XYZ file of N, CA, C and O in Angstrom:
676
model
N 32.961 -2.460 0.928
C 33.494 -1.119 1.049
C 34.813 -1.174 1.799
O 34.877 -1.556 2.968
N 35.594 -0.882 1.272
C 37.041 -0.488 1.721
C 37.152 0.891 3.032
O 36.279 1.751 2.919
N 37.981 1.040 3.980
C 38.117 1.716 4.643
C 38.669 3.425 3.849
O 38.702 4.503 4.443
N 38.991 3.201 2.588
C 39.513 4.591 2.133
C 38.142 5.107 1.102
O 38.299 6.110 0.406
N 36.829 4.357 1.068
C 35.918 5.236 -0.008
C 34.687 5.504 1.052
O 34.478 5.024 2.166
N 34.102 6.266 0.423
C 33.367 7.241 1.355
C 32.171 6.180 1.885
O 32.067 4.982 1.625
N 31.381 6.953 2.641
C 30.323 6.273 3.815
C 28.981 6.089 2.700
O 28.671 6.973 1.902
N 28.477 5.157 2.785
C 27.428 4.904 1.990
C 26.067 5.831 2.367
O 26.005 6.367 3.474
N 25.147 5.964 1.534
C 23.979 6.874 2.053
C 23.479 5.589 3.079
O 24.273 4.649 3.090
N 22.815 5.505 3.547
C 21.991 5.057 4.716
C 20.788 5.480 5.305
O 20.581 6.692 5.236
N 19.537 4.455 6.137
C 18.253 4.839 6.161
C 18.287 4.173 7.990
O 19.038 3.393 8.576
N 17.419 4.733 8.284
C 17.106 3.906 9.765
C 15.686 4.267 10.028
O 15.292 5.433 10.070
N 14.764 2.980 10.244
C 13.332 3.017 10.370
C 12.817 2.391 11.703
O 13.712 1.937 12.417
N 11.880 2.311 12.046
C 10.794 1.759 12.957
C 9.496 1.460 13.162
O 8.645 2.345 13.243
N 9.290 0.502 13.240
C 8.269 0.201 13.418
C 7.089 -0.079 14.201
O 7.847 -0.838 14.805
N 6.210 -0.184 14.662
C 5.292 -0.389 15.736
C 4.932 -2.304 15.454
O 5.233 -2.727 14.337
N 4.475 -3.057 16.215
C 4.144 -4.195 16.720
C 3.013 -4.571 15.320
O 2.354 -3.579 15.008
N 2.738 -5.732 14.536
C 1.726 -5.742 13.798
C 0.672 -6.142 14.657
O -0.497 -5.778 14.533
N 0.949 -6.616 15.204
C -0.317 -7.537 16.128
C -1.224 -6.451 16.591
O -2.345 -6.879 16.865
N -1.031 -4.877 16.795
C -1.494 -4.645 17.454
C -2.819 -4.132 16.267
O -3.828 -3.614 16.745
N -2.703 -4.331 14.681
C -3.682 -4.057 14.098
C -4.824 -5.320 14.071
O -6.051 -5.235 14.116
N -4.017 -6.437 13.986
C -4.490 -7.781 13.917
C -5.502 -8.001 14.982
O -6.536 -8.484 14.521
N -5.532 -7.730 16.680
C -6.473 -7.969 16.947
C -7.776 -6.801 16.959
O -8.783 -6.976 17.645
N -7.627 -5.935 16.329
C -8.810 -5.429 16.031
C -9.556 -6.144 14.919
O -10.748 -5.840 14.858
N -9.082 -7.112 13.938
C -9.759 -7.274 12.836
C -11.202 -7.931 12.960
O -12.080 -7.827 12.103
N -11.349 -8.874 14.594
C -12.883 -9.224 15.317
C -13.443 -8.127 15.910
O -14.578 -8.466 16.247
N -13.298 -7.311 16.128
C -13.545 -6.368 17.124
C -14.070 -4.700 16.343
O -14.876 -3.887 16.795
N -13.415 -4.646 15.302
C -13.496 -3.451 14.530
C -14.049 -3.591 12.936
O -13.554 -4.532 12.315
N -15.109 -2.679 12.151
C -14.915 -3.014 10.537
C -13.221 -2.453 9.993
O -12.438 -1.637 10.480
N -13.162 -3.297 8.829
C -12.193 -2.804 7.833
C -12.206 -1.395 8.067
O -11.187 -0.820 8.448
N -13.502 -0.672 7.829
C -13.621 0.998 7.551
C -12.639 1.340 8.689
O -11.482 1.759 8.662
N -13.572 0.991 9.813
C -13.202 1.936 11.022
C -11.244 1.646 11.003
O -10.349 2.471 10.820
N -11.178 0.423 11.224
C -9.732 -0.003 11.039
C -8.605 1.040 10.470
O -7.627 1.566 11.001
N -9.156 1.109 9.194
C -8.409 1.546 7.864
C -8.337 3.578 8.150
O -7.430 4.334 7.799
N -9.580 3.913 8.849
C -9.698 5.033 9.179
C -9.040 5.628 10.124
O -8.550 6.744 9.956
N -8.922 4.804 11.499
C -8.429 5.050 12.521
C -6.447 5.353 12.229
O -5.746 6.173 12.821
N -6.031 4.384 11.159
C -4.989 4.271 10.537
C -4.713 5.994 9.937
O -3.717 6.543 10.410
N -5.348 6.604 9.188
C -5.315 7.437 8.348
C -5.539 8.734 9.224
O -5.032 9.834 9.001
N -6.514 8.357 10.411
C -6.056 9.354 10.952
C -4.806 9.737 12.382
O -4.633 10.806 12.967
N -4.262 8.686 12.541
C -3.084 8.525 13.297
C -3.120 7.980 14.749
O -2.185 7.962 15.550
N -4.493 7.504 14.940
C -5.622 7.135 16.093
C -4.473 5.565 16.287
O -3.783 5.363 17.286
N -4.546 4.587 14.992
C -3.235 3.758 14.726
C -2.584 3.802 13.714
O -3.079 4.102 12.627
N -1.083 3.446 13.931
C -0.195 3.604 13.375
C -0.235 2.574 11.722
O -0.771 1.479 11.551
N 0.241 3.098 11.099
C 0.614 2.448 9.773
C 1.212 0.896 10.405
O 1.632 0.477 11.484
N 0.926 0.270 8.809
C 1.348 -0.936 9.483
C 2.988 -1.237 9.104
O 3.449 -0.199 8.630
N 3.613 -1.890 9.137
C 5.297 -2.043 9.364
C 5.652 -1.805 7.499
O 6.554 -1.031 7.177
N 4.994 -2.411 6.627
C 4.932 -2.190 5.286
C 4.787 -1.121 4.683
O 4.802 -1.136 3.452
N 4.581 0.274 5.501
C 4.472 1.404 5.125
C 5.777 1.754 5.554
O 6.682 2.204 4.852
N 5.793 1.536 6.628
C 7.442 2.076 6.845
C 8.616 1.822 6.541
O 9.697 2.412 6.565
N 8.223 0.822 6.243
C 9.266 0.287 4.958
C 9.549 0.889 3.689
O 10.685 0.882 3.213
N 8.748 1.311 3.230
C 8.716 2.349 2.070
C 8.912 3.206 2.096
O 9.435 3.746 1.121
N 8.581 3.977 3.380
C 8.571 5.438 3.494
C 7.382 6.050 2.737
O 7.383 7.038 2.003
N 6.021 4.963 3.198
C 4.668 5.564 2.515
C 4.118 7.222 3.362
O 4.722 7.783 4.276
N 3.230 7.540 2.904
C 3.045 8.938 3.749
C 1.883 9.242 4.074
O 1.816 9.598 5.251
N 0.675 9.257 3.383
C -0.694 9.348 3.595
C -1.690 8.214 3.422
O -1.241 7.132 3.045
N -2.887 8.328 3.637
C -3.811 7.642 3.492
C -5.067 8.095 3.882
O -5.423 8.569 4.960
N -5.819 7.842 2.645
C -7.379 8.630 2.562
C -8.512 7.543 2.237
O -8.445 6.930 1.172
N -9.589 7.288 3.177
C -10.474 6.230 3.226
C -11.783 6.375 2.797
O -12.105 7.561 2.868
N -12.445 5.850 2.489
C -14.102 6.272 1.956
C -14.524 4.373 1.670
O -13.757 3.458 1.368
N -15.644 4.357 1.856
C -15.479 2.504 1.769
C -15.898 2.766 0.508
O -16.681 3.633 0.118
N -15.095 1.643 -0.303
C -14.708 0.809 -1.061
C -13.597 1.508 -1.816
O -13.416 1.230 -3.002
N -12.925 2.301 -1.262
C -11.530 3.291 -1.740
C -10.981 3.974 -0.989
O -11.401 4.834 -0.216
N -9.401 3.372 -1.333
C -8.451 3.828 -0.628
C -7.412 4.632 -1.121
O -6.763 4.090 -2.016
N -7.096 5.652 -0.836
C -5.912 6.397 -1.682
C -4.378 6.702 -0.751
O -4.480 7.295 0.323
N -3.516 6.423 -1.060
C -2.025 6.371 -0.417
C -1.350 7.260 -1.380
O -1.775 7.535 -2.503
N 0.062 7.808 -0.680
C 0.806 8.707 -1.090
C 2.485 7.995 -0.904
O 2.819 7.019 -0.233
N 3.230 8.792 -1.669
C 4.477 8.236 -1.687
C 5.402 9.067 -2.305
O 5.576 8.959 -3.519
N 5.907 9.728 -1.773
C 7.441 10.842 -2.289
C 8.496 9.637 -2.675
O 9.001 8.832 -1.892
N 8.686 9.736 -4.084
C 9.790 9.133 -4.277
C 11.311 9.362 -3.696
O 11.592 10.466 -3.229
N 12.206 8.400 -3.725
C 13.305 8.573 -2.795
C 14.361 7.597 -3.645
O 13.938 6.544 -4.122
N 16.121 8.102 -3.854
C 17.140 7.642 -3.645
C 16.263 6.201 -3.953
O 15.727 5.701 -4.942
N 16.474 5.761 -2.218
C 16.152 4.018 -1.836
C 15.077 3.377 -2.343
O 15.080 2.150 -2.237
N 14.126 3.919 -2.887
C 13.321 3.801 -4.135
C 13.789 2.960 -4.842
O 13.199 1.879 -4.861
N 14.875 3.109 -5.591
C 15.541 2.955 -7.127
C 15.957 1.726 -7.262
O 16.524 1.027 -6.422
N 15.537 1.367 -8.801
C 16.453 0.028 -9.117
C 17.783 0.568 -9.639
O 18.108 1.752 -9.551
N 18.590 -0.481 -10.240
C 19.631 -0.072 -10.867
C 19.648 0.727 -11.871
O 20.664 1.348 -12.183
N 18.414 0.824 -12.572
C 18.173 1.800 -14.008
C 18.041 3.335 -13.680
O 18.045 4.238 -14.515
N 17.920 3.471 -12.296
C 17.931 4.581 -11.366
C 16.229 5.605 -11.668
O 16.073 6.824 -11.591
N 15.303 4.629 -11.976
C 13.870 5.057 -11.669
C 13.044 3.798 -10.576
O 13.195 2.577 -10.531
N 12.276 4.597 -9.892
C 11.142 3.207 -8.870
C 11.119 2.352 -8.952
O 10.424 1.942 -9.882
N 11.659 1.567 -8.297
C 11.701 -0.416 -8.336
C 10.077 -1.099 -8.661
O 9.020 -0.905 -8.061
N 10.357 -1.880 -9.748
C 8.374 -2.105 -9.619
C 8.073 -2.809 -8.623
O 6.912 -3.082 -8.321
N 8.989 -3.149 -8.055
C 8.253 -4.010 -6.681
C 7.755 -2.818 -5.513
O 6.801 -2.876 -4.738
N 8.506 -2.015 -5.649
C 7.772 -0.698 -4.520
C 6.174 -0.234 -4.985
O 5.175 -0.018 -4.299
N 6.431 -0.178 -6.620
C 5.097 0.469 -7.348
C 4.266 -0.512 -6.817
O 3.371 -0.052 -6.108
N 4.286 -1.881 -6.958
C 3.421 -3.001 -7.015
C 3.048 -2.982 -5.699
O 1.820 -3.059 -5.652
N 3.780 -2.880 -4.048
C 3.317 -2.924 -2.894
C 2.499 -1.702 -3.009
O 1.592 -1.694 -2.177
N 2.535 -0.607 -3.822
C 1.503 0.283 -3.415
C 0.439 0.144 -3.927
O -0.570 0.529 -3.336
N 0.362 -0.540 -5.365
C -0.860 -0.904 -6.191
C -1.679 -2.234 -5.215
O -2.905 -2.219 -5.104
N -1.059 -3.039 -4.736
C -1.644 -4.063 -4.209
C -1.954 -3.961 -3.106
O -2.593 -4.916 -2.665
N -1.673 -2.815 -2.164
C -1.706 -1.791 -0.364
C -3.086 -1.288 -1.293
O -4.046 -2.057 -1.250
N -3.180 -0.446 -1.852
C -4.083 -0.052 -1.958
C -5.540 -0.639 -2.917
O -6.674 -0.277 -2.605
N -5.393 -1.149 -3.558
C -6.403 -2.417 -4.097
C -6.894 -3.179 -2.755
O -7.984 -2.742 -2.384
N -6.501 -3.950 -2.136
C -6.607 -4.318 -1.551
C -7.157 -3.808 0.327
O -7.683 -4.564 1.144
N -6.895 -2.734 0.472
C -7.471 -1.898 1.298
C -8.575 -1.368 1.395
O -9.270 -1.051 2.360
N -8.732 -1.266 -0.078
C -10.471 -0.939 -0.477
C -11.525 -2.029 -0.325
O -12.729 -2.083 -0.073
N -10.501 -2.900 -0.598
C -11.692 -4.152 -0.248
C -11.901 -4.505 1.548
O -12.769 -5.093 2.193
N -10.558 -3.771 1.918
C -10.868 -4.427 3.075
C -12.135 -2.938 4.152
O -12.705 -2.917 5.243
N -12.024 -2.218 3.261
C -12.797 -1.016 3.866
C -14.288 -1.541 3.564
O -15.344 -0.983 3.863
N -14.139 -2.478 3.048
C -16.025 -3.148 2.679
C -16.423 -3.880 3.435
O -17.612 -4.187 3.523
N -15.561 -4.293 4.107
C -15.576 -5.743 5.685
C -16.280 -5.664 6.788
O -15.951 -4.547 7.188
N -16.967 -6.049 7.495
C -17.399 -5.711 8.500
C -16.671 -6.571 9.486
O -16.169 -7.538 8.914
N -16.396 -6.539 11.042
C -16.071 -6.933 11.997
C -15.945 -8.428 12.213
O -16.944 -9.135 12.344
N -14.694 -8.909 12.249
C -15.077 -10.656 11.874
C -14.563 -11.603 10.264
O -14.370 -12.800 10.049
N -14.494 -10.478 9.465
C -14.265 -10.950 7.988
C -13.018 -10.218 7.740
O -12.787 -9.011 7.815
N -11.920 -11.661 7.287
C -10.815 -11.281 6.620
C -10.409 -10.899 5.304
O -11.478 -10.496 4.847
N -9.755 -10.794 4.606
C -9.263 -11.575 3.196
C -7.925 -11.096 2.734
O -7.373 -10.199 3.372
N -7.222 -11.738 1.432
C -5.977 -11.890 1.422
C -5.858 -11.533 -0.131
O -6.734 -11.799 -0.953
N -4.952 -11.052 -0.344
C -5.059 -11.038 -2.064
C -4.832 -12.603 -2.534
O -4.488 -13.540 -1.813
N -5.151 -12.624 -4.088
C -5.145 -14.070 -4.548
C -4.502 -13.915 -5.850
O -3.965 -14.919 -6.318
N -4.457 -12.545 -6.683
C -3.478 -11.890 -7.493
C -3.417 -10.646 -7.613
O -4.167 -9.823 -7.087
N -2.108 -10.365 -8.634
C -2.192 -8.878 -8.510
C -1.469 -8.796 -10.267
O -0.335 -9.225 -10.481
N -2.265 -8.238 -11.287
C -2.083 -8.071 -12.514
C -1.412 -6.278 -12.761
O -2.082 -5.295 -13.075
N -0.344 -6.322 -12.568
C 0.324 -4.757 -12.922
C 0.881 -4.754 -14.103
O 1.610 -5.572 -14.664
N 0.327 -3.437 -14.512
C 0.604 -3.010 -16.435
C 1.802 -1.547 -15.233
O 1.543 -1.059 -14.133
N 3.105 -1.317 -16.230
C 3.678 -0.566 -15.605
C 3.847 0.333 -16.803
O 4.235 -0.344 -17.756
N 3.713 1.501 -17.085
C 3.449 2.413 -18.290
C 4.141 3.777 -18.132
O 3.766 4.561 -19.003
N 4.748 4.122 -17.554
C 6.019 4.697 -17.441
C 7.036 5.337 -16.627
O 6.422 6.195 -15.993
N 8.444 5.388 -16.257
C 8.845 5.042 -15.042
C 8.602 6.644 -13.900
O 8.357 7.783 -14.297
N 8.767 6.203 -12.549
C 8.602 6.793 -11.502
C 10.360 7.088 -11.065
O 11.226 6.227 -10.909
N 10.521 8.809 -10.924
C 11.503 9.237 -10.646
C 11.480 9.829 -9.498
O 10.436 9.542 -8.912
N 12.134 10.510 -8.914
C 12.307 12.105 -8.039
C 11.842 12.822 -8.955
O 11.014 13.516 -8.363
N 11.834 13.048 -9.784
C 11.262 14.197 -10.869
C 9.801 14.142 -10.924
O 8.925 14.973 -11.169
N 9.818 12.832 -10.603
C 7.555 12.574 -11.236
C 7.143 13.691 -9.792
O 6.774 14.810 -10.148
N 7.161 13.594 -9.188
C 6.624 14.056 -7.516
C 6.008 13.649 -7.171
O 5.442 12.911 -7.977
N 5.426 13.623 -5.737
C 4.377 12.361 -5.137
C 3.939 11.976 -6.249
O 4.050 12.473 -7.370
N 3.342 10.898 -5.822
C 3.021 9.644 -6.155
C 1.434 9.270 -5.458
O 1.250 8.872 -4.308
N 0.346 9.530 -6.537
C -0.983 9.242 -5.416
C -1.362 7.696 -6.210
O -1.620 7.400 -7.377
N -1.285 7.165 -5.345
C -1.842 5.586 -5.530
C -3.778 5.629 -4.869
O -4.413 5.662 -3.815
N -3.955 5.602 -6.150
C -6.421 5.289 -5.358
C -6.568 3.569 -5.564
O -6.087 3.046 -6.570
N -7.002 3.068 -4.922
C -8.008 1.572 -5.072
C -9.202 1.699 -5.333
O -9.702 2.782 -5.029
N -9.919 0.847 -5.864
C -11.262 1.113 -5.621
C -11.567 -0.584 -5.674
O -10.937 -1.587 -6.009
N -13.056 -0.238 -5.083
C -13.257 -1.767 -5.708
C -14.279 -1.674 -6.749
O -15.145 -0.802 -6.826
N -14.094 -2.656 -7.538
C -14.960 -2.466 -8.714
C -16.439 -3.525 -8.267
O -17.564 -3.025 -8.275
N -16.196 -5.093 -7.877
C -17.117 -5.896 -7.817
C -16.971 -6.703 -6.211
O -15.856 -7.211 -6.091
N -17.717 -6.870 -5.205
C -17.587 -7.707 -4.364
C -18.804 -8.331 -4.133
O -19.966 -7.959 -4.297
N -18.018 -9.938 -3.481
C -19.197 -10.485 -3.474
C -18.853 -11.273 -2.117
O -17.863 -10.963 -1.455
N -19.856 -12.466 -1.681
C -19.345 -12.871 -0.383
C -18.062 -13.386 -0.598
O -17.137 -12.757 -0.085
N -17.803 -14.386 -1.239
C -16.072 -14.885 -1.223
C -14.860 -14.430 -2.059
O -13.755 -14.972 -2.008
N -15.156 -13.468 -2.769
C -14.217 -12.738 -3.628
C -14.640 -11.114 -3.735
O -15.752 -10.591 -3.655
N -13.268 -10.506 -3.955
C -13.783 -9.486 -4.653
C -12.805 -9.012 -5.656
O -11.749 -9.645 -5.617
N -12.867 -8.003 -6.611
C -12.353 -7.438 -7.532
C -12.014 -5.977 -7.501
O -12.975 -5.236 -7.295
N -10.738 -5.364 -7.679
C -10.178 -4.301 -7.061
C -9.131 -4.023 -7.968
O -8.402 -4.867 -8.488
N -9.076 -2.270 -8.204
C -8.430 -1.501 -9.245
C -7.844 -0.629 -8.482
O -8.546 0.085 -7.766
N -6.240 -0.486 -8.475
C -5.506 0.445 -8.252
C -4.841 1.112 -9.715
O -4.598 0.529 -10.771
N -4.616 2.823 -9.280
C -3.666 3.178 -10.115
C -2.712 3.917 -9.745
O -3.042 4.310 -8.626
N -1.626 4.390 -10.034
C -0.691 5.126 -9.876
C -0.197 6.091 -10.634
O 0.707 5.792 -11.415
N -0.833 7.892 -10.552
C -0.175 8.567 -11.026
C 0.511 9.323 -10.675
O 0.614 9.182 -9.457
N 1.553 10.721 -11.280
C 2.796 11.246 -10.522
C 1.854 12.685 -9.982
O 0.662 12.814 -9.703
N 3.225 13.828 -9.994
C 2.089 15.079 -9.872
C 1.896 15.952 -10.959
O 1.827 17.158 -10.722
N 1.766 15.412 -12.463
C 1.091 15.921 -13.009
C -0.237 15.194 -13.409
O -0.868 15.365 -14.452
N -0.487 14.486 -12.541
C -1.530 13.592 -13.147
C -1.166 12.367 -14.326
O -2.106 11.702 -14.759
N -0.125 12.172 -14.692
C 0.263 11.216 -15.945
C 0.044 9.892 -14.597
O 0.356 9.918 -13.407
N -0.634 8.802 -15.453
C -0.837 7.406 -15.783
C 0.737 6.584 -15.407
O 1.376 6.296 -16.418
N 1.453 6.158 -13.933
C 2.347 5.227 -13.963
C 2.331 4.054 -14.257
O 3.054 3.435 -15.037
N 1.117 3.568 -13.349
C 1.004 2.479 -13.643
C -0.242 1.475 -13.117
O -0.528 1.908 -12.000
N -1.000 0.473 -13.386
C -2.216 -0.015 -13.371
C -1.958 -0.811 -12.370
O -0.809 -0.944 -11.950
N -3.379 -1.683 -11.660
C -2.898 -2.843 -11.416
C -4.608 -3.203 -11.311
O -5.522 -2.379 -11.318
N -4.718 -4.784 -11.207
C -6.002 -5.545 -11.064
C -6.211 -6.121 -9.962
O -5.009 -6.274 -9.745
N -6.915 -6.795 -8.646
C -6.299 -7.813 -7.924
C -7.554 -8.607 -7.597
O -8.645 -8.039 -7.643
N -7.503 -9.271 -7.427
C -8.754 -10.482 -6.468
C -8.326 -10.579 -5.125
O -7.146 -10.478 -4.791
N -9.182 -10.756 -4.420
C -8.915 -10.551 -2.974
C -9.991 -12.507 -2.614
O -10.805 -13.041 -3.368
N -9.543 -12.950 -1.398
C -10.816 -13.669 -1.307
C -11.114 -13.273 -0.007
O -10.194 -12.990 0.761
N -12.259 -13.216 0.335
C -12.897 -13.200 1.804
C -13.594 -14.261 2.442
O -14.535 -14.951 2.048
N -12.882 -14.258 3.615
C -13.038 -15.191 4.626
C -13.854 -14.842 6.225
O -13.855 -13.705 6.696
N -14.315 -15.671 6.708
C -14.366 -15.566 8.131
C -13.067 -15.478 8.670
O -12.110 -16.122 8.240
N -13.016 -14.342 10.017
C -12.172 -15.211 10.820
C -12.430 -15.629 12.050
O -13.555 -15.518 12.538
N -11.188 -16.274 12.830
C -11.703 -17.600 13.342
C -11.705 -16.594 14.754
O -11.166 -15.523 15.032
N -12.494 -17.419 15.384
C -13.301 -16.550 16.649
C -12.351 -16.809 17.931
O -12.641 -16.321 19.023
């Protein structure tokens, strides 16, 4: 940018400490975790604020997140970057599984299969992303996010495997 063209749009965020969710993960279930989150008891974790995510609604084995599209959103084609769609499909897939956890047990995603079916604007309006889990077992589980706008239309899918672990004491 040259000193004679105008000031670029611009964002400024913050974040809270991750660690401070991390050591609850011996100490607390997924549920309570994931709940305490949703209701503001703790803070989102740094990956939400990054996005500019907004809600979150818990029930074990499903998680539902929100997301007002934005400007900083955008790829160059000027609709939702799929990598934003995909952190919310895989935030929330993956959250559901972790709302199944009890105190002591980790896990990590191991993939994430996204069908993207049509694009996300300022025009779509929020954005409700649900997880669920479909199958868990002790070392894996299986987990369905979707993403639709606010008329209810279908954005976009996703699949994921999670594996579950101990963690270390």
């Amino acid at each position: 940018m040259t000193q004679t063209q105008d000031a670029t749009r611009t964002r400024t965020f913050g974040w809270t400490d991750p660690a401070e969710h991390a050591h609850l993960l011996g100490r607390r279930s997924g549920l309570e975790i994931l709940r305490a989150m949703a209701s503001g008891e703790l803070p989102p974790p740094p990956v939400m604020h990054l996005i500019d995510g907004e809600g979150m609604q818990v029930e074990e084995g499903a998680v539902t997140l929100t997301l007002e599209p934005r400007e900083f959103h955008y790829n160059p084609l000027g609709s939702v970057h799929g990598g934003i769609l995909s952190t919310l499909l895989d935030t929330a897939a993956a959250c559901s599984v972790h709302s199944t956890l009890p105190a002591g047990v980790g896990y990590t995603s191991m993939d994430l299969n996204v069908k993207f079916l049509r694009p996300a604007t300022i025009a779509s309006g929020k954005l409700t992303c649900a997880g669920t889990v479909l199958q868990r077992g002790r070392r894996t589980a299986l987990a369905e996010a979707r993403i639709t706008d606010a008329a209810g239309r279908l954005i976009a899918h996703a699949t994921s495997s999670c594996m579950i672990f101990e963690l270390p004491a």
